[in-house]
Amino acid sequence: MLDLNGTPFQPDTLQLTGIPGMQRGQAWVALVFCILYLISIVGNLSILALVVREPALHQPMYYFLSMLSLNDLGVSFSTLPTVLATFCFNFRHVGFNACLVQMFFIHTFSFMESGILLAMSFDRFVAICDPLHYTTVLTNSCILAMGLGILAKSFTTLLPFPFLVKRLPFCKGNVLHHSYCLHPDLMKVACGDIHVNNIYGLFVVILTYGIDSAFILLSYALILRAVLAIASQEQRLKALNTCISHICAVLAFYVPIIAVSMIHRFWKSAPPVVHVMMSNVYLFVPPMLNPVIYSVRTKEIRRGILKGFYKSQS
């Protein structure tokens, strides 16, 4: 569809949507989202502060955890402006270009999280399968290179998306199905040939989630084989215990993604509220759960939090 000048029509603003059927409970939904944001932001900032302040946490495992916390903050801050505007102030419009920017950052941080979880699985693999070379393999320069590599990969693979969307006309309205901008949501209101967008989107998903999850499974298969070769049962449990936090973080990230994919694939007649709620779980739960998981399961993090609490009390 073309405008009067013969150029593809694109709306000045797009309209965001809250949760279908919950208009009367908007205040409660806003309260829930505010609590989720508060837990996520305070928790991840606390993890970062602890790792910076405590010399005992200057280890590869906690450097990767810092990357995960930074990334989770990026996810939270990417969605925060439009979610709070939608649910707290009932302001449901976002500029078209601003929507593309938000879409880029949401997807970039999401794909980066997958890469960071893969790097953390490599950390556990080296720590358990080759502990004598742990410090020589995972040096500070190696960790920095891995972090920059994850950032570069996510940034370059996601960079074409805003331009691919920008070239499309929009003739199916301007109402999106979430309180933030996602690429699949924009494709539902776009006209013209969206095959390039869909094919490239599938390629990026396979390149990130598919390959990352496969290597995470491979690393844990090798870890399990190494653990089973340990003669002492106490040592086996101790080795596996160091992986529990990471396994929980992987499940918190991948289970919602798999659930969303299954619903879109096999339950297309599901009420709109189901799709919206699952998408919200996929974006909001991991950033909130990760600091909670590592605070509860990791003795060093828990000790640092308690030390900071007692210092503030004194």
Short mmCIF file of C-alpha atoms in Angstrom, two decimals:
data_model
loop_
_atom_site.label_atom_id
_atom_site.label_comp_id
_atom_site.label_asym_id
_atom_site.label_seq_id
_atom_site.Cartn_x
_atom_site.Cartn_y
_atom_site.Cartn_z
CA MET A 1 0.00 0.00 0.00
CA LEU A 2 1.35 3.39 -1.03
CA ASP A 3 0.65 6.87 0.25
CA LEU A 4 -0.09 9.89 -1.96
CA ASN A 5 3.62 10.34 -2.75
CA GLY A 6 3.94 6.75 -4.00
CA THR A 7 6.03 5.58 -1.03
CA PRO A 8 5.15 2.67 1.27
CA PHE A 9 2.60 3.71 3.90
CA GLN A 10 3.84 3.55 7.48
CA PRO A 11 1.83 4.92 10.42
CA ASP A 12 3.31 7.73 12.50
CA THR A 13 2.41 5.83 15.66
CA LEU A 14 1.50 2.29 16.63
CA GLN A 15 -1.03 1.41 19.28
CA LEU A 16 0.04 -0.92 22.06
CA THR A 17 -2.30 -3.32 23.86
CA GLY A 18 -2.53 -4.39 27.46
CA ILE A 19 -3.76 -7.82 28.51
CA PRO A 20 -7.05 -8.73 26.74
CA GLY A 21 -10.02 -9.11 29.06
CA MET A 22 -8.26 -7.51 32.03
CA GLN A 23 -9.22 -3.88 31.51
CA ARG A 24 -11.00 -3.75 34.88
CA GLY A 25 -7.99 -5.19 36.67
CA GLN A 26 -5.53 -2.78 35.04
CA ALA A 27 -4.36 -1.37 38.39
CA TRP A 28 -3.50 -4.86 39.68
CA VAL A 29 -1.67 -5.71 36.47
CA ALA A 30 0.31 -2.48 36.76
CA LEU A 31 1.18 -3.35 40.37
CA VAL A 32 2.40 -6.83 39.35
CA PHE A 33 4.60 -5.41 36.60
CA CYS A 34 6.03 -2.78 38.97
CA ILE A 35 6.92 -5.51 41.48
CA LEU A 36 8.54 -7.61 38.74
CA TYR A 37 10.59 -4.63 37.53
CA LEU A 38 11.61 -3.73 41.09
CA ILE A 39 12.79 -7.28 41.88
CA SER A 40 14.61 -7.55 38.56
CA ILE A 41 16.39 -4.19 38.71
CA VAL A 42 17.29 -4.27 42.43
CA GLY A 43 18.33 -7.94 42.25
CA ASN A 44 20.57 -7.59 39.21
CA LEU A 45 22.13 -4.34 40.44
CA SER A 46 22.86 -6.07 43.76
CA ILE A 47 24.61 -8.95 41.96
CA LEU A 48 26.75 -6.48 39.98
CA ALA A 49 27.64 -4.49 43.11
CA LEU A 50 28.60 -7.66 44.99
CA VAL A 51 30.86 -8.94 42.21
CA VAL A 52 32.61 -5.58 41.93
CA ARG A 53 33.02 -5.14 45.69
CA GLU A 54 33.91 -8.64 46.91
CA PRO A 55 37.41 -9.89 45.93
CA ALA A 56 36.28 -13.48 46.60
CA LEU A 57 33.85 -13.16 43.66
CA HIS A 58 36.52 -12.12 41.16
CA GLN A 59 36.32 -15.47 39.41
CA PRO A 60 35.19 -16.52 35.90
CA MET A 61 31.85 -17.92 37.12
CA TYR A 62 30.88 -14.59 38.69
CA TYR A 63 32.13 -12.55 35.74
CA PHE A 64 29.71 -14.51 33.54
CA LEU A 65 27.00 -13.95 36.16
CA SER A 66 27.72 -10.20 35.92
CA MET A 67 27.22 -10.39 32.15
CA LEU A 68 23.89 -12.14 32.74
CA SER A 69 22.82 -9.46 35.22
CA LEU A 70 23.81 -6.64 32.84
CA ASN A 71 21.87 -8.32 30.06
CA ASP A 72 18.80 -8.81 32.27
CA LEU A 73 18.91 -5.12 33.14
CA GLY A 74 18.99 -4.41 29.39
CA VAL A 75 15.88 -6.56 28.88
CA SER A 76 14.06 -4.81 31.74
CA PHE A 77 14.95 -1.28 30.62
CA SER A 78 14.06 -2.09 26.99
CA THR A 79 10.46 -2.95 27.86
CA LEU A 80 9.98 -0.66 30.87
CA PRO A 81 8.99 2.65 29.11
CA THR A 82 6.10 1.27 27.05
CA VAL A 83 4.89 -1.28 29.63
CA LEU A 84 4.63 1.33 32.39
CA ALA A 85 3.09 3.85 29.96
CA THR A 86 0.46 1.29 28.92
CA PHE A 87 -0.52 -0.06 32.33
CA CYS A 88 0.22 2.85 34.70
CA PHE A 89 -0.65 5.90 32.58
CA ASN A 90 -2.94 4.34 29.95
CA PHE A 91 -0.77 5.87 27.21
CA ARG A 92 -0.86 3.29 24.44
CA HIS A 93 0.84 4.99 21.48
CA VAL A 94 4.47 4.68 20.43
CA GLY A 95 6.21 6.27 17.46
CA PHE A 96 6.93 3.94 14.54
CA ASN A 97 10.70 4.50 14.61
CA ALA A 98 10.78 4.27 18.42
CA CYS A 99 8.97 0.93 18.11
CA LEU A 100 11.63 -0.36 15.72
CA VAL A 101 14.38 0.69 18.13
CA GLN A 102 12.65 -1.06 21.03
CA MET A 103 12.12 -4.19 18.92
CA PHE A 104 15.83 -4.27 18.05
CA PHE A 105 16.98 -3.99 21.67
CA ILE A 106 14.46 -6.48 23.07
CA HIS A 107 15.46 -9.16 20.55
CA THR A 108 19.18 -8.35 20.85
CA PHE A 109 19.21 -8.72 24.63
CA SER A 110 17.13 -11.89 24.39
CA PHE A 111 19.58 -13.50 21.97
CA MET A 112 22.52 -12.29 24.06
CA GLU A 113 21.07 -14.07 27.09
CA SER A 114 21.14 -17.34 25.16
CA GLY A 115 24.82 -16.78 24.32
CA ILE A 116 25.71 -15.89 27.91
CA LEU A 117 24.01 -19.05 29.19
CA LEU A 118 26.09 -21.03 26.68
CA ALA A 119 29.28 -19.34 27.95
CA MET A 120 28.28 -20.19 31.52
CA SER A 121 27.79 -23.84 30.55
CA PHE A 122 31.31 -23.81 29.09
CA ASP A 123 32.55 -22.40 32.40
CA ARG A 124 30.93 -25.30 34.29
CA PHE A 125 32.29 -27.78 31.74
CA VAL A 126 35.88 -26.61 32.21
CA ALA A 127 35.50 -26.38 36.01
CA ILE A 128 34.31 -30.00 36.31
CA CYS A 129 35.95 -31.79 33.39
CA ASP A 130 39.34 -30.02 33.44
CA PRO A 131 39.69 -28.29 36.83
CA LEU A 132 43.51 -28.16 36.74
CA HIS A 133 43.44 -25.87 33.69
CA TYR A 134 40.39 -23.83 34.76
CA THR A 135 42.28 -20.61 35.52
CA THR A 136 44.57 -20.94 32.50
CA VAL A 137 41.69 -21.56 30.06
CA LEU A 138 39.24 -18.97 31.41
CA THR A 139 41.56 -16.00 31.76
CA ASN A 140 40.23 -12.44 32.02
CA SER A 141 41.12 -11.76 28.38
CA CYS A 142 39.32 -14.95 27.29
CA ILE A 143 36.19 -14.00 29.26
CA LEU A 144 36.26 -10.48 27.79
CA ALA A 145 36.65 -11.90 24.27
CA MET A 146 33.68 -14.25 24.84
CA GLY A 147 31.53 -11.39 26.10
CA LEU A 148 32.42 -9.14 23.16
CA GLY A 149 31.85 -12.04 20.77
CA ILE A 150 28.34 -12.62 22.16
CA LEU A 151 27.58 -8.90 21.87
CA ALA A 152 28.93 -8.67 18.30
CA LYS A 153 27.06 -11.78 17.15
CA SER A 154 23.73 -10.62 18.57
CA PHE A 155 24.14 -7.03 17.33
CA THR A 156 25.11 -7.95 13.77
CA THR A 157 22.48 -10.68 13.32
CA LEU A 158 19.68 -8.42 14.65
CA LEU A 159 20.76 -5.20 12.92
CA PRO A 160 18.96 -5.98 9.60
CA PHE A 161 15.57 -6.39 11.31
CA PRO A 162 14.62 -2.69 11.66
CA PHE A 163 15.55 -2.08 8.01
CA LEU A 164 13.63 -5.15 6.83
CA VAL A 165 10.55 -3.90 8.69
CA LYS A 166 11.05 -0.30 7.54
CA ARG A 167 10.73 -1.29 3.86
CA LEU A 168 7.25 -2.78 4.36
CA PRO A 169 3.91 -0.99 4.00
CA PHE A 170 1.40 -1.28 6.87
CA CYS A 171 -2.22 -1.61 5.75
CA LYS A 172 -3.68 -3.97 8.37
CA GLY A 173 -4.04 -1.31 11.01
CA ASN A 174 -1.62 -0.07 13.62
CA VAL A 175 -2.71 -2.06 16.69
CA LEU A 176 -0.09 -4.39 18.17
CA HIS A 177 -0.90 -7.27 20.52
CA HIS A 178 1.54 -6.45 23.34
CA SER A 179 2.62 -3.52 25.47
CA TYR A 180 6.00 -3.52 23.69
CA CYS A 181 7.24 -4.05 20.13
CA LEU A 182 8.22 -7.49 18.81
CA HIS A 183 9.10 -8.49 15.26
CA PRO A 184 6.40 -11.22 14.91
CA ASP A 185 3.80 -8.74 16.19
CA LEU A 186 4.78 -6.16 13.55
CA MET A 187 4.58 -8.81 10.83
CA LYS A 188 0.88 -9.35 11.67
CA VAL A 189 0.00 -5.78 10.64
CA ALA A 190 2.48 -5.45 7.75
CA CYS A 191 1.52 -5.86 4.11
CA GLY A 192 3.58 -6.72 1.06
CA ASP A 193 6.06 -9.56 0.81
CA ILE A 194 7.13 -10.56 4.32
CA HIS A 195 8.83 -13.80 3.24
CA VAL A 196 12.30 -12.26 3.58
CA ASN A 197 11.50 -11.16 7.14
CA ASN A 198 10.14 -14.57 8.11
CA ILE A 199 12.98 -16.54 6.51
CA TYR A 200 15.65 -14.33 8.03
CA GLY A 201 13.87 -14.48 11.39
CA LEU A 202 13.88 -18.29 11.27
CA PHE A 203 17.57 -18.26 10.32
CA VAL A 204 18.44 -16.04 13.29
CA VAL A 205 16.41 -18.18 15.73
CA ILE A 206 18.17 -21.36 14.57
CA LEU A 207 21.58 -19.62 14.63
CA THR A 208 21.06 -18.49 18.22
CA TYR A 209 18.54 -20.49 20.24
CA GLY A 210 18.98 -23.68 18.22
CA ILE A 211 22.78 -23.84 18.21
CA ASP A 212 23.18 -22.42 21.74
CA SER A 213 20.73 -24.89 23.29
CA ALA A 214 22.37 -27.81 21.43
CA PHE A 215 25.82 -26.90 22.79
CA ILE A 216 24.40 -26.40 26.30
CA LEU A 217 22.95 -29.92 26.17
CA LEU A 218 26.26 -31.25 24.84
CA SER A 219 28.24 -29.58 27.64
CA TYR A 220 25.97 -31.10 30.28
CA ALA A 221 26.18 -34.52 28.67
CA LEU A 222 29.98 -34.29 28.98
CA ILE A 223 29.68 -32.93 32.53
CA LEU A 224 27.41 -35.83 33.51
CA ARG A 225 29.84 -38.34 32.03
CA ALA A 226 32.73 -36.78 33.98
CA VAL A 227 30.70 -36.70 37.21
CA LEU A 228 29.68 -40.36 36.90
CA ALA A 229 33.38 -41.25 36.60
CA ILE A 230 34.06 -39.80 40.07
CA ALA A 231 34.33 -42.59 42.60
CA SER A 232 33.13 -40.68 45.67
CA GLN A 233 29.38 -40.04 45.85
CA GLU A 234 30.01 -36.98 48.02
CA GLN A 235 32.30 -35.51 45.34
CA ARG A 236 29.70 -36.28 42.66
CA LEU A 237 27.01 -34.36 44.54
CA LYS A 238 29.40 -31.48 45.22
CA ALA A 239 30.29 -31.23 41.51
CA LEU A 240 26.64 -31.35 40.42
CA ASN A 241 25.65 -28.81 43.06
CA THR A 242 27.85 -26.19 41.36
CA CYS A 243 25.68 -26.56 38.23
CA ILE A 244 22.23 -26.29 39.84
CA SER A 245 21.99 -22.49 39.65
CA HIS A 246 22.96 -22.46 35.98
CA ILE A 247 20.53 -25.29 35.14
CA CYS A 248 17.71 -23.34 36.83
CA ALA A 249 18.64 -20.20 34.84
CA VAL A 250 18.65 -22.21 31.58
CA LEU A 251 15.22 -23.69 32.38
CA ALA A 252 13.83 -20.25 33.34
CA PHE A 253 14.95 -18.93 29.94
CA TYR A 254 14.21 -21.81 27.56
CA VAL A 255 11.00 -23.30 29.02
CA PRO A 256 8.92 -20.15 28.30
CA ILE A 257 10.41 -19.95 24.78
CA ILE A 258 9.48 -23.58 24.10
CA ALA A 259 6.01 -23.04 25.62
CA VAL A 260 5.37 -19.98 23.42
CA SER A 261 6.51 -21.89 20.31
CA MET A 262 4.31 -24.90 21.17
CA ILE A 263 1.24 -22.72 21.74
CA HIS A 264 1.75 -20.87 18.44
CA ARG A 265 2.28 -24.18 16.64
CA PHE A 266 -0.30 -26.51 18.16
CA TRP A 267 -2.86 -24.27 19.89
CA LYS A 268 -3.58 -21.54 17.36
CA SER A 269 -7.15 -21.24 18.64
CA ALA A 270 -5.94 -20.30 22.13
CA PRO A 271 -7.52 -17.12 23.56
CA PRO A 272 -5.44 -13.98 22.91
CA VAL A 273 -4.79 -13.61 26.64
CA VAL A 274 -2.86 -16.92 26.62
CA HIS A 275 -0.47 -15.73 23.90
CA VAL A 276 0.02 -12.36 25.59
CA MET A 277 0.62 -13.87 29.05
CA MET A 278 3.14 -16.40 27.72
CA SER A 279 5.04 -13.65 25.88
CA ASN A 280 5.12 -11.63 29.09
CA VAL A 281 6.44 -14.65 31.02
CA TYR A 282 9.15 -15.11 28.37
CA LEU A 283 10.37 -11.51 28.77
CA PHE A 284 9.76 -10.73 32.46
CA VAL A 285 10.37 -13.95 34.39
CA PRO A 286 14.06 -14.72 33.58
CA PRO A 287 15.39 -11.24 34.56
CA MET A 288 13.45 -11.50 37.83
CA LEU A 289 14.33 -15.14 38.63
CA ASN A 290 18.06 -15.13 37.81
CA PRO A 291 19.21 -12.96 40.76
CA VAL A 292 16.83 -14.85 43.07
CA ILE A 293 18.19 -18.24 41.89
CA TYR A 294 21.84 -17.25 42.33
CA SER A 295 21.18 -15.53 45.66
CA VAL A 296 19.48 -18.63 47.08
CA ARG A 297 21.69 -21.31 45.51
CA THR A 298 25.16 -19.72 45.57
CA LYS A 299 26.81 -19.59 48.99
CA GLU A 300 29.26 -16.82 48.08
CA ILE A 301 26.50 -14.54 46.75
CA ARG A 302 24.32 -15.25 49.78
CA ARG A 303 27.22 -14.54 52.14
CA GLY A 304 27.96 -11.23 50.37
CA ILE A 305 24.32 -10.16 50.63
CA LEU A 306 24.19 -11.00 54.34
CA LYS A 307 27.48 -9.17 54.94
CA GLY A 308 26.13 -6.05 53.21
CA PHE A 309 22.89 -6.30 55.21
CA TYR A 310 24.69 -6.52 58.54
CA LYS A 311 26.95 -3.61 57.60
CA SER A 312 23.92 -1.44 56.80
CA GLN A 313 22.30 -2.42 60.12
CA SER A 314 25.43 -1.52 62.11
#
